[in-house]
PDB file of C-alpha atoms and ligand atoms in Angstrom:
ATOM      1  CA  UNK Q   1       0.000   0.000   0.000  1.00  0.00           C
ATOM      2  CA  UNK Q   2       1.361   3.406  -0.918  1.00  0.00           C
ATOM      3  CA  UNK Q   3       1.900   6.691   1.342  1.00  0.00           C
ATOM      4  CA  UNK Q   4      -1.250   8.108  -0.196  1.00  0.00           C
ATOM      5  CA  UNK Q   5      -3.519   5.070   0.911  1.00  0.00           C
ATOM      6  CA  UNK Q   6      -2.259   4.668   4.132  1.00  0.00           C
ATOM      7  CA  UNK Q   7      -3.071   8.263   4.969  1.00  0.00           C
ATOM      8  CA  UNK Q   8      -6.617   7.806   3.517  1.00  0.00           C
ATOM      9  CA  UNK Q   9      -6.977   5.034   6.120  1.00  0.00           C
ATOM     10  CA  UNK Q  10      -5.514   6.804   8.876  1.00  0.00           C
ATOM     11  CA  UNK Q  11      -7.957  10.035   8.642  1.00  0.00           C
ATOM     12  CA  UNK Q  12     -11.020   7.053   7.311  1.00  0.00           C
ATOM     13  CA  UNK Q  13     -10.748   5.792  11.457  1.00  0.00           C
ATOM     14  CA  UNK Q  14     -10.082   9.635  12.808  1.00  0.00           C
ATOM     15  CA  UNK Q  15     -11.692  10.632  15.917  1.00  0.00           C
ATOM     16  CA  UNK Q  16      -9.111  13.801  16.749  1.00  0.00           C
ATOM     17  CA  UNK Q  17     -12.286  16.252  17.270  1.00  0.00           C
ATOM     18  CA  UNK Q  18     -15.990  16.354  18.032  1.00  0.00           C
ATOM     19  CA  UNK Q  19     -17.494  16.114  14.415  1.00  0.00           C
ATOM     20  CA  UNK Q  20     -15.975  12.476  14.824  1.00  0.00           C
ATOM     21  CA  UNK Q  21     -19.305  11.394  17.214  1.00  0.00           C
ATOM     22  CA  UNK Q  22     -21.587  12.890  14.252  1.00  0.00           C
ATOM     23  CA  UNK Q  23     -20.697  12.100  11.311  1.00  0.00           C
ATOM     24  CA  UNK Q  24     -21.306   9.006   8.857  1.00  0.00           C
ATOM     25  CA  UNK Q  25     -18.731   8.879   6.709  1.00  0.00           C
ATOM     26  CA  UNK Q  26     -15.151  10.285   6.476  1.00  0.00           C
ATOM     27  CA  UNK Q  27     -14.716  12.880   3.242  1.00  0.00           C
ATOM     28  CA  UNK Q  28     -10.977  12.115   2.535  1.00  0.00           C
ATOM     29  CA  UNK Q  29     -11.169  13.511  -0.603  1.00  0.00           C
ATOM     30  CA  UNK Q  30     -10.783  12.202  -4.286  1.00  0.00           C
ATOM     31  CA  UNK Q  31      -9.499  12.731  -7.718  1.00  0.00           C
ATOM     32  CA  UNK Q  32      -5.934  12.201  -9.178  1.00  0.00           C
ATOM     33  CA  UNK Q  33      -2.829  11.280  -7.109  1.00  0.00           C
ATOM     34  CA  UNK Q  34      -0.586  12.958  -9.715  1.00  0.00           C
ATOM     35  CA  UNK Q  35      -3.615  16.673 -10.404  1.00  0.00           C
ATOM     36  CA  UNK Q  36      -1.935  19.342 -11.289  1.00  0.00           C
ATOM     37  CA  UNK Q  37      -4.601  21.471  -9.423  1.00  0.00           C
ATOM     38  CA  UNK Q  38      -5.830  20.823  -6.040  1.00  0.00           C
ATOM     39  CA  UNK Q  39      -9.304  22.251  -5.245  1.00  0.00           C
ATOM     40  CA  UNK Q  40     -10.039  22.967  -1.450  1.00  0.00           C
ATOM     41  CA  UNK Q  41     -13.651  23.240   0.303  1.00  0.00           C
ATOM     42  CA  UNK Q  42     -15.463  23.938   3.606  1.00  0.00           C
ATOM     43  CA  UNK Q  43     -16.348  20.610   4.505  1.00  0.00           C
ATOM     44  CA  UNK Q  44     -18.869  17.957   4.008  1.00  0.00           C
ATOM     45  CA  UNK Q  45     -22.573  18.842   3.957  1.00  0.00           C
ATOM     46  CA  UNK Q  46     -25.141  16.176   4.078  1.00  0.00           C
ATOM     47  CA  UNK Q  47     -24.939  14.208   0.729  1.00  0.00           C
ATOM     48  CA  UNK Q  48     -20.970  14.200   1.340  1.00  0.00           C
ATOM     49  CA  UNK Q  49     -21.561  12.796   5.078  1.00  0.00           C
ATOM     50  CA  UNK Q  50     -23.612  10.271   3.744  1.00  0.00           C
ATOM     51  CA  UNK Q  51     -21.866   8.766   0.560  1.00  0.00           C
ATOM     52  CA  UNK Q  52     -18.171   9.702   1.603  1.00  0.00           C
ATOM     53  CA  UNK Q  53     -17.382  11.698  -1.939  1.00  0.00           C
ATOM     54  CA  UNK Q  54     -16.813  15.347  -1.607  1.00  0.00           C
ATOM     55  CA  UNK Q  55     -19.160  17.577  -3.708  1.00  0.00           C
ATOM     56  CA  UNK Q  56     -21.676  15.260  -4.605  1.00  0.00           C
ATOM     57  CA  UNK Q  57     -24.857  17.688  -3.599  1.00  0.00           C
ATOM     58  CA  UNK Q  58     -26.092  20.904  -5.389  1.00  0.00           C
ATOM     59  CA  UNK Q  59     -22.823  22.571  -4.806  1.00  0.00           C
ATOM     60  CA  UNK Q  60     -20.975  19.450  -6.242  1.00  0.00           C
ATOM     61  CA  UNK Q  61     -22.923  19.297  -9.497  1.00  0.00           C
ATOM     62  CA  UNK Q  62     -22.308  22.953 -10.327  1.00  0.00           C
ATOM     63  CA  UNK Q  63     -18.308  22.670  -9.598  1.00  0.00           C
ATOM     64  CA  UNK Q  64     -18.559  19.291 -11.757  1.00  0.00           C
ATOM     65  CA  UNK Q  65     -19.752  21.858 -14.428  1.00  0.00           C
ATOM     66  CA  UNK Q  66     -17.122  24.456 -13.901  1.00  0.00           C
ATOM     67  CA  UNK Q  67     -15.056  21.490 -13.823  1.00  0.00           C
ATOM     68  CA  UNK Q  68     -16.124  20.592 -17.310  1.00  0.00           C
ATOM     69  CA  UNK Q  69     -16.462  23.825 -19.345  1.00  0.00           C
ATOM     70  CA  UNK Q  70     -12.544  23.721 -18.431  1.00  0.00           C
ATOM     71  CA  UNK Q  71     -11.532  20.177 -19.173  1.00  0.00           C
ATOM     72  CA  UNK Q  72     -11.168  19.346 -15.787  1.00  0.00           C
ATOM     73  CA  UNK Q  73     -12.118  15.418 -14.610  1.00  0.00           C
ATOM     74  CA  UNK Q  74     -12.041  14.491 -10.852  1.00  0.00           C
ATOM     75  CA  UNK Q  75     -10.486  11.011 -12.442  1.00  0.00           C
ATOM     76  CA  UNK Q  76      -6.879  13.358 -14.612  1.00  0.00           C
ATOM     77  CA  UNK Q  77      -6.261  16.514 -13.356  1.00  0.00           C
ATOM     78  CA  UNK Q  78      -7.714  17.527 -10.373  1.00  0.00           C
ATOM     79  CA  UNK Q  79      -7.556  16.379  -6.635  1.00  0.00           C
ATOM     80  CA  UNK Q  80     -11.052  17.550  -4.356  1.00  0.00           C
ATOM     81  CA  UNK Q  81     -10.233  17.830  -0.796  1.00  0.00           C
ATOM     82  CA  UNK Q  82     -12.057  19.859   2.153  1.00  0.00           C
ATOM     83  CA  UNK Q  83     -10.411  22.178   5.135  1.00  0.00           C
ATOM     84  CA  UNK Q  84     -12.727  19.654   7.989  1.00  0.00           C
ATOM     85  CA  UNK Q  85     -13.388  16.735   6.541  1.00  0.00           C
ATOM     86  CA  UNK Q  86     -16.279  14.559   8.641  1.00  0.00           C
ATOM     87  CA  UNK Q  87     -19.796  17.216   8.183  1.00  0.00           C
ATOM     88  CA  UNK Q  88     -20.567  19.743  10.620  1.00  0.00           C
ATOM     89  CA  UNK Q  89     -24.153  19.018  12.219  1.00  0.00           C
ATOM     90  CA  UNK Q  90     -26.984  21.198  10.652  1.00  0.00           C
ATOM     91  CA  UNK Q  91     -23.617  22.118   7.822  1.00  0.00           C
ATOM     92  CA  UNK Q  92     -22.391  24.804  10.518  1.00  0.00           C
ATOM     93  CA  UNK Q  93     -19.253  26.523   9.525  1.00  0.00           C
ATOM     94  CA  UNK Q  94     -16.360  24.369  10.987  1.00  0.00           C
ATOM     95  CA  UNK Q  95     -15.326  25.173  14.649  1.00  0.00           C
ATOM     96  CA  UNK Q  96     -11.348  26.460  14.875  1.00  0.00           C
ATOM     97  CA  UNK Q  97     -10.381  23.383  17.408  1.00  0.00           C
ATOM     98  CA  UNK Q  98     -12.036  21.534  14.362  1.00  0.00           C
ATOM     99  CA  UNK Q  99      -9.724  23.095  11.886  1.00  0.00           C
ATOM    100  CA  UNK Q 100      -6.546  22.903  13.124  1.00  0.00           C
ATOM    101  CA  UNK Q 101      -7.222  18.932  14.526  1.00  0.00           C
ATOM    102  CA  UNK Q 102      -7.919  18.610  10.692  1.00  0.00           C
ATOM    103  CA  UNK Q 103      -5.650  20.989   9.068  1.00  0.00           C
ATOM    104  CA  UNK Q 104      -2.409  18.902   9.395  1.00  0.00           C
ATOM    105  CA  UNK Q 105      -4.546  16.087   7.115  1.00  0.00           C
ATOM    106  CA  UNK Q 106      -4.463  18.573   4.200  1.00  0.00           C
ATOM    107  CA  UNK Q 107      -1.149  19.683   4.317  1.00  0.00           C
ATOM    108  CA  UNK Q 108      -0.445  15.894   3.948  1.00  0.00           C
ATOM    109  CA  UNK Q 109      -2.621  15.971   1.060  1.00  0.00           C
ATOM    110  CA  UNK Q 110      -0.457  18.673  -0.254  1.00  0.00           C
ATOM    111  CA  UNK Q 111       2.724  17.321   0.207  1.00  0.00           C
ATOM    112  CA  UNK Q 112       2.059  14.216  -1.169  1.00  0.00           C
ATOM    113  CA  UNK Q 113      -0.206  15.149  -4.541  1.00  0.00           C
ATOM    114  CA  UNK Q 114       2.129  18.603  -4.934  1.00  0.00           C
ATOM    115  CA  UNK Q 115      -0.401  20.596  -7.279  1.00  0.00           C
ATOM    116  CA  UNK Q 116       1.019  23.450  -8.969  1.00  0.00           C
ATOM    117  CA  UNK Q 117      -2.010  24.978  -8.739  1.00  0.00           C
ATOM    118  CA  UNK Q 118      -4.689  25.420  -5.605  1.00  0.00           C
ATOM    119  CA  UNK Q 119      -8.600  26.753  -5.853  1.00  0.00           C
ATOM    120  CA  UNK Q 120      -9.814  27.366  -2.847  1.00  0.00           C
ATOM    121  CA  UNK Q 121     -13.361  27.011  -2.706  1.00  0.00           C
ATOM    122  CA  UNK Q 122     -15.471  30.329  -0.269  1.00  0.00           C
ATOM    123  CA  UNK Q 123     -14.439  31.633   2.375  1.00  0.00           C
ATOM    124  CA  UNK Q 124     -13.814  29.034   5.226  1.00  0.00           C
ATOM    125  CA  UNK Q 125     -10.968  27.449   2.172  1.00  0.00           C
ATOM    126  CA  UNK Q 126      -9.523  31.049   2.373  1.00  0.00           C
ATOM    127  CA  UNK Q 127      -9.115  31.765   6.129  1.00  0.00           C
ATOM    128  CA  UNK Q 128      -8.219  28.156   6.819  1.00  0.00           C
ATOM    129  CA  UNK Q 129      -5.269  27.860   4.657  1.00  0.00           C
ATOM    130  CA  UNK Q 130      -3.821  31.340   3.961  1.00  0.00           C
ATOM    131  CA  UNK Q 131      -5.139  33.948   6.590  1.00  0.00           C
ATOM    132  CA  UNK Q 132      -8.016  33.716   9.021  1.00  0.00           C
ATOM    133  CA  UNK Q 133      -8.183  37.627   8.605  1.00  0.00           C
ATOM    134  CA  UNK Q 134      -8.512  37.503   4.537  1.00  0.00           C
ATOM    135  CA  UNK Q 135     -11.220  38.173   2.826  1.00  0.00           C
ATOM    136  CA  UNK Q 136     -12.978  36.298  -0.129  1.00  0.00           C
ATOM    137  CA  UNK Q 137     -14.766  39.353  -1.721  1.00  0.00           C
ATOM    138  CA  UNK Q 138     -11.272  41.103  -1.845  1.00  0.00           C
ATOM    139  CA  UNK Q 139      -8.761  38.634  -2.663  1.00  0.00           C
ATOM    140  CA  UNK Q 140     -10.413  36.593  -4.869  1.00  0.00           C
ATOM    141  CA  UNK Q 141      -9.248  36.010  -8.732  1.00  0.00           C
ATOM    142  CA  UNK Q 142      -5.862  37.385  -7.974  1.00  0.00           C
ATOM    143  CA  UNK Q 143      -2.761  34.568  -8.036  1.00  0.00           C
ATOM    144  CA  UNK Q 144      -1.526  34.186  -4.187  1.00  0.00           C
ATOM    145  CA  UNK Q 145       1.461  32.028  -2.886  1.00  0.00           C
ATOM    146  CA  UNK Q 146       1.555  29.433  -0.530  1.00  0.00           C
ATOM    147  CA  UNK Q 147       4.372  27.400   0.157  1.00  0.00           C
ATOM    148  CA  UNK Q 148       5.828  28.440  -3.583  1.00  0.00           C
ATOM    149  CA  UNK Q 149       2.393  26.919  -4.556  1.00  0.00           C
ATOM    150  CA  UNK Q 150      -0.043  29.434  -6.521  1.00  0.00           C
ATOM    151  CA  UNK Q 151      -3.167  29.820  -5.519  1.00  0.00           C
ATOM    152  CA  UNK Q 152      -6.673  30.728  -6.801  1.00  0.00           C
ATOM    153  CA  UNK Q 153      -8.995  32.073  -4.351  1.00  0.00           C
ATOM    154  CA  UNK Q 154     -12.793  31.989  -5.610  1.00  0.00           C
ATOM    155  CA  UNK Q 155     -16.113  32.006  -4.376  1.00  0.00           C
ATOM    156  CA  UNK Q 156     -17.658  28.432  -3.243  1.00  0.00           C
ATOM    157  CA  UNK Q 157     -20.217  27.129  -5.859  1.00  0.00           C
ATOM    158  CA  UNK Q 158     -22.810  27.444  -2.909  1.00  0.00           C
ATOM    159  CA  UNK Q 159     -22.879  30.728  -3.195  1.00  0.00           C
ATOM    160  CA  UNK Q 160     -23.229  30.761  -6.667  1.00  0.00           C
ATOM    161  CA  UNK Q 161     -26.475  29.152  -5.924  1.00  0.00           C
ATOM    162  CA  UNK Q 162     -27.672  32.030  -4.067  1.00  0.00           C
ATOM    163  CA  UNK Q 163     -26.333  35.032  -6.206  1.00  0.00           C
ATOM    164  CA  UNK Q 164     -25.954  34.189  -9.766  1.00  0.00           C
ATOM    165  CA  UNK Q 165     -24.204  37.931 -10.240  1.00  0.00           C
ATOM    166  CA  UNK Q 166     -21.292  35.316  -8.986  1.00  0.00           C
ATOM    167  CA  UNK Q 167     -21.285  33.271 -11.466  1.00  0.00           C
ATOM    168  CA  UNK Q 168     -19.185  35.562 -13.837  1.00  0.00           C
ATOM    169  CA  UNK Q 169     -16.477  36.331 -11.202  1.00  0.00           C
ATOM    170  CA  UNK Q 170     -16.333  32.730 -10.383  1.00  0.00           C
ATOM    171  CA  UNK Q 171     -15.438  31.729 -14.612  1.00  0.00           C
ATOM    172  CA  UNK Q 172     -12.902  34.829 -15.187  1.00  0.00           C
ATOM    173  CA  UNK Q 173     -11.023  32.926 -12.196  1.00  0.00           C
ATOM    174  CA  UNK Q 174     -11.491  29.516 -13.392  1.00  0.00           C
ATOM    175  CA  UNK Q 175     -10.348  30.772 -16.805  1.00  0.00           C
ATOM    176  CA  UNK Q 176      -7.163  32.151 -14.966  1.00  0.00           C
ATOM    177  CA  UNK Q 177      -6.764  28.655 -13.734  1.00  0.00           C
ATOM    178  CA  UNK Q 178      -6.440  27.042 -17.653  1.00  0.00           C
ATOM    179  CA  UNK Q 179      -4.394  29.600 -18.750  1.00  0.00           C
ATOM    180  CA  UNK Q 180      -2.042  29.156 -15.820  1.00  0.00           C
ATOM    181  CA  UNK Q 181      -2.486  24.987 -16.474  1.00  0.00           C
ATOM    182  CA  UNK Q 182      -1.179  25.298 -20.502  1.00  0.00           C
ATOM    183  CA  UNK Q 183       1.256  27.634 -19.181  1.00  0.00           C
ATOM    184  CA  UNK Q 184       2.396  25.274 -16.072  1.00  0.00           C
ATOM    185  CA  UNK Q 185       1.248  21.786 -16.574  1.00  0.00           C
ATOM    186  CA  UNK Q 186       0.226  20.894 -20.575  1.00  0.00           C
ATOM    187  CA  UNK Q 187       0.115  23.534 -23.110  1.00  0.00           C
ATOM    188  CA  UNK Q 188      -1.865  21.604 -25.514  1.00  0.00           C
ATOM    189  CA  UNK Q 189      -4.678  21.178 -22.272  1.00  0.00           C
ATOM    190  CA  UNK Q 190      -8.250  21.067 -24.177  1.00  0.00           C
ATOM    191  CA  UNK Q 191     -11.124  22.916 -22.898  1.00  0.00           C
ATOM    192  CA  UNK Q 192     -14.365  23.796 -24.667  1.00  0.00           C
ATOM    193  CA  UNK Q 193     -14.788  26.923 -24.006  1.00  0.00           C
ATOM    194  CA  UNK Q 194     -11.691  28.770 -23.055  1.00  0.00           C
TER     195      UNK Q 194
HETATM  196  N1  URA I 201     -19.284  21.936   0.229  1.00  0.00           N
HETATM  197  C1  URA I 201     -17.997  21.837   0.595  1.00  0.00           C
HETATM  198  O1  URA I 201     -17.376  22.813   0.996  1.00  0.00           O
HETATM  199  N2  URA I 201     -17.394  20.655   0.484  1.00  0.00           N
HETATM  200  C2  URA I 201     -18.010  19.553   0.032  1.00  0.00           C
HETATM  201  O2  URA I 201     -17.379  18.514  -0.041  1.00  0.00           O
HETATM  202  C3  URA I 201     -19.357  19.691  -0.346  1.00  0.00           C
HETATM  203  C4  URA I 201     -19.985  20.880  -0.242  1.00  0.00           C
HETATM  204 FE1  SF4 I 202     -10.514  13.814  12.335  1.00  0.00          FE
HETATM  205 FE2  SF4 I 202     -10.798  15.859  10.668  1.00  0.00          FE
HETATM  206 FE3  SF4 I 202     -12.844  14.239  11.131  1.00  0.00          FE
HETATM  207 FE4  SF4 I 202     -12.042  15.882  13.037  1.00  0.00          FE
HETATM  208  S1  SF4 I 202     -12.906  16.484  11.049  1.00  0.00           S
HETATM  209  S2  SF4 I 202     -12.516  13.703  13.304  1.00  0.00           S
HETATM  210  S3  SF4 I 202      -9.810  15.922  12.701  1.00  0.00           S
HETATM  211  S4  SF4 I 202     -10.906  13.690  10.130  1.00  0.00           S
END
């Protein structure tokens, strides 16, 4: 069994904070081993808890979308992972005991994938990994560094649900992203519409 695997069945049997008594399933994550990008949520809301796949409710089947439009699969170039990963009762934003008992998780993640690229996914994505003072509405769409990583900070897809004025914002940054991935990763990268 590889590095990657063990981890995934180290965090599958984790019970370092509270959402450990509530949830069903563990959200590891999925996608590629080798993505180029690495996209970063909240946390798992009900569907998530339930099957153990992250973005498989509303929110999911808009990002698969977005996902699309670019060229993106969850099974090539991309890597879906969450800032808490076992769901929040009643989807409540993540407590910050519950963040940094799950934090160290996706810096393994990280480490071991090393995407070029990272989206992170609203607001809790932002503060979690970069700066619990930033904020969404002002950073996002501009490249940011992390650990000589770049990253894309963009609104979550949830809240494209509720404000479709977001919805352009959201595409100039995911067209950022492709550009950066021919530039970065495969210049000859296919998408359909950018
Ligand atoms: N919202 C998130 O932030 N993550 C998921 O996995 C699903 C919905
Ligand atoms: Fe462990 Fe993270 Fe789940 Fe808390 S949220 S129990 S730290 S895997």
């Amino acid at each position: 069994m590889d590095d990657f695997e063990l981890l995934k069945q180290e965090v599958n049997q984790c019970t370092k904070c509270a959402l450990s008594t509530t949830r069903t399933n563990v959200v590891f994550g999925e996608g590629s081993q080798n993505a180029g990008i690495m996209l970063i949520g909240e946390g798992p809301g009900y569907y998530e808890d339930q099957q153990g796949r992250p973005f498989v409710g509303k929110s999911g089947q808009l990002l698969d979308k977005i996902l699309d439009v670019c060229g993106f699969t969850r099974k090539e170039h991309v890597f879906i992972g969450n800032i808490v990963k076992c769901r929040p009762p009643n989807n409540r934003d993540p407590l910050p005991e519950e963040r940094e008992s799950c934090l160290p998780y996706l810096y393994k993640q990280i480490e071991m994938i090393e995407p070029k690229i990272i989206i992170l996914l609203g607001a809790t994505a932002l503060k979690g990994l970069i700066d619990p003072n930033a904020k969404i509405t002002k950073v996002r769409g501009e490249w940011l560094n992390w650990n000589d990583r770049l990253v894309m900070p963009t609104f979550h897809p949830s809240a494209l649900l509720r404000n479709e004025k977001l919805k352009q914002p959201v595409w100039e940054d995911f067209k950022k992203v492709v550009a950066k991935y021919r530039e970065l990763i495969n210049k000859e990268h296919y998408s359909k519409y950018c």
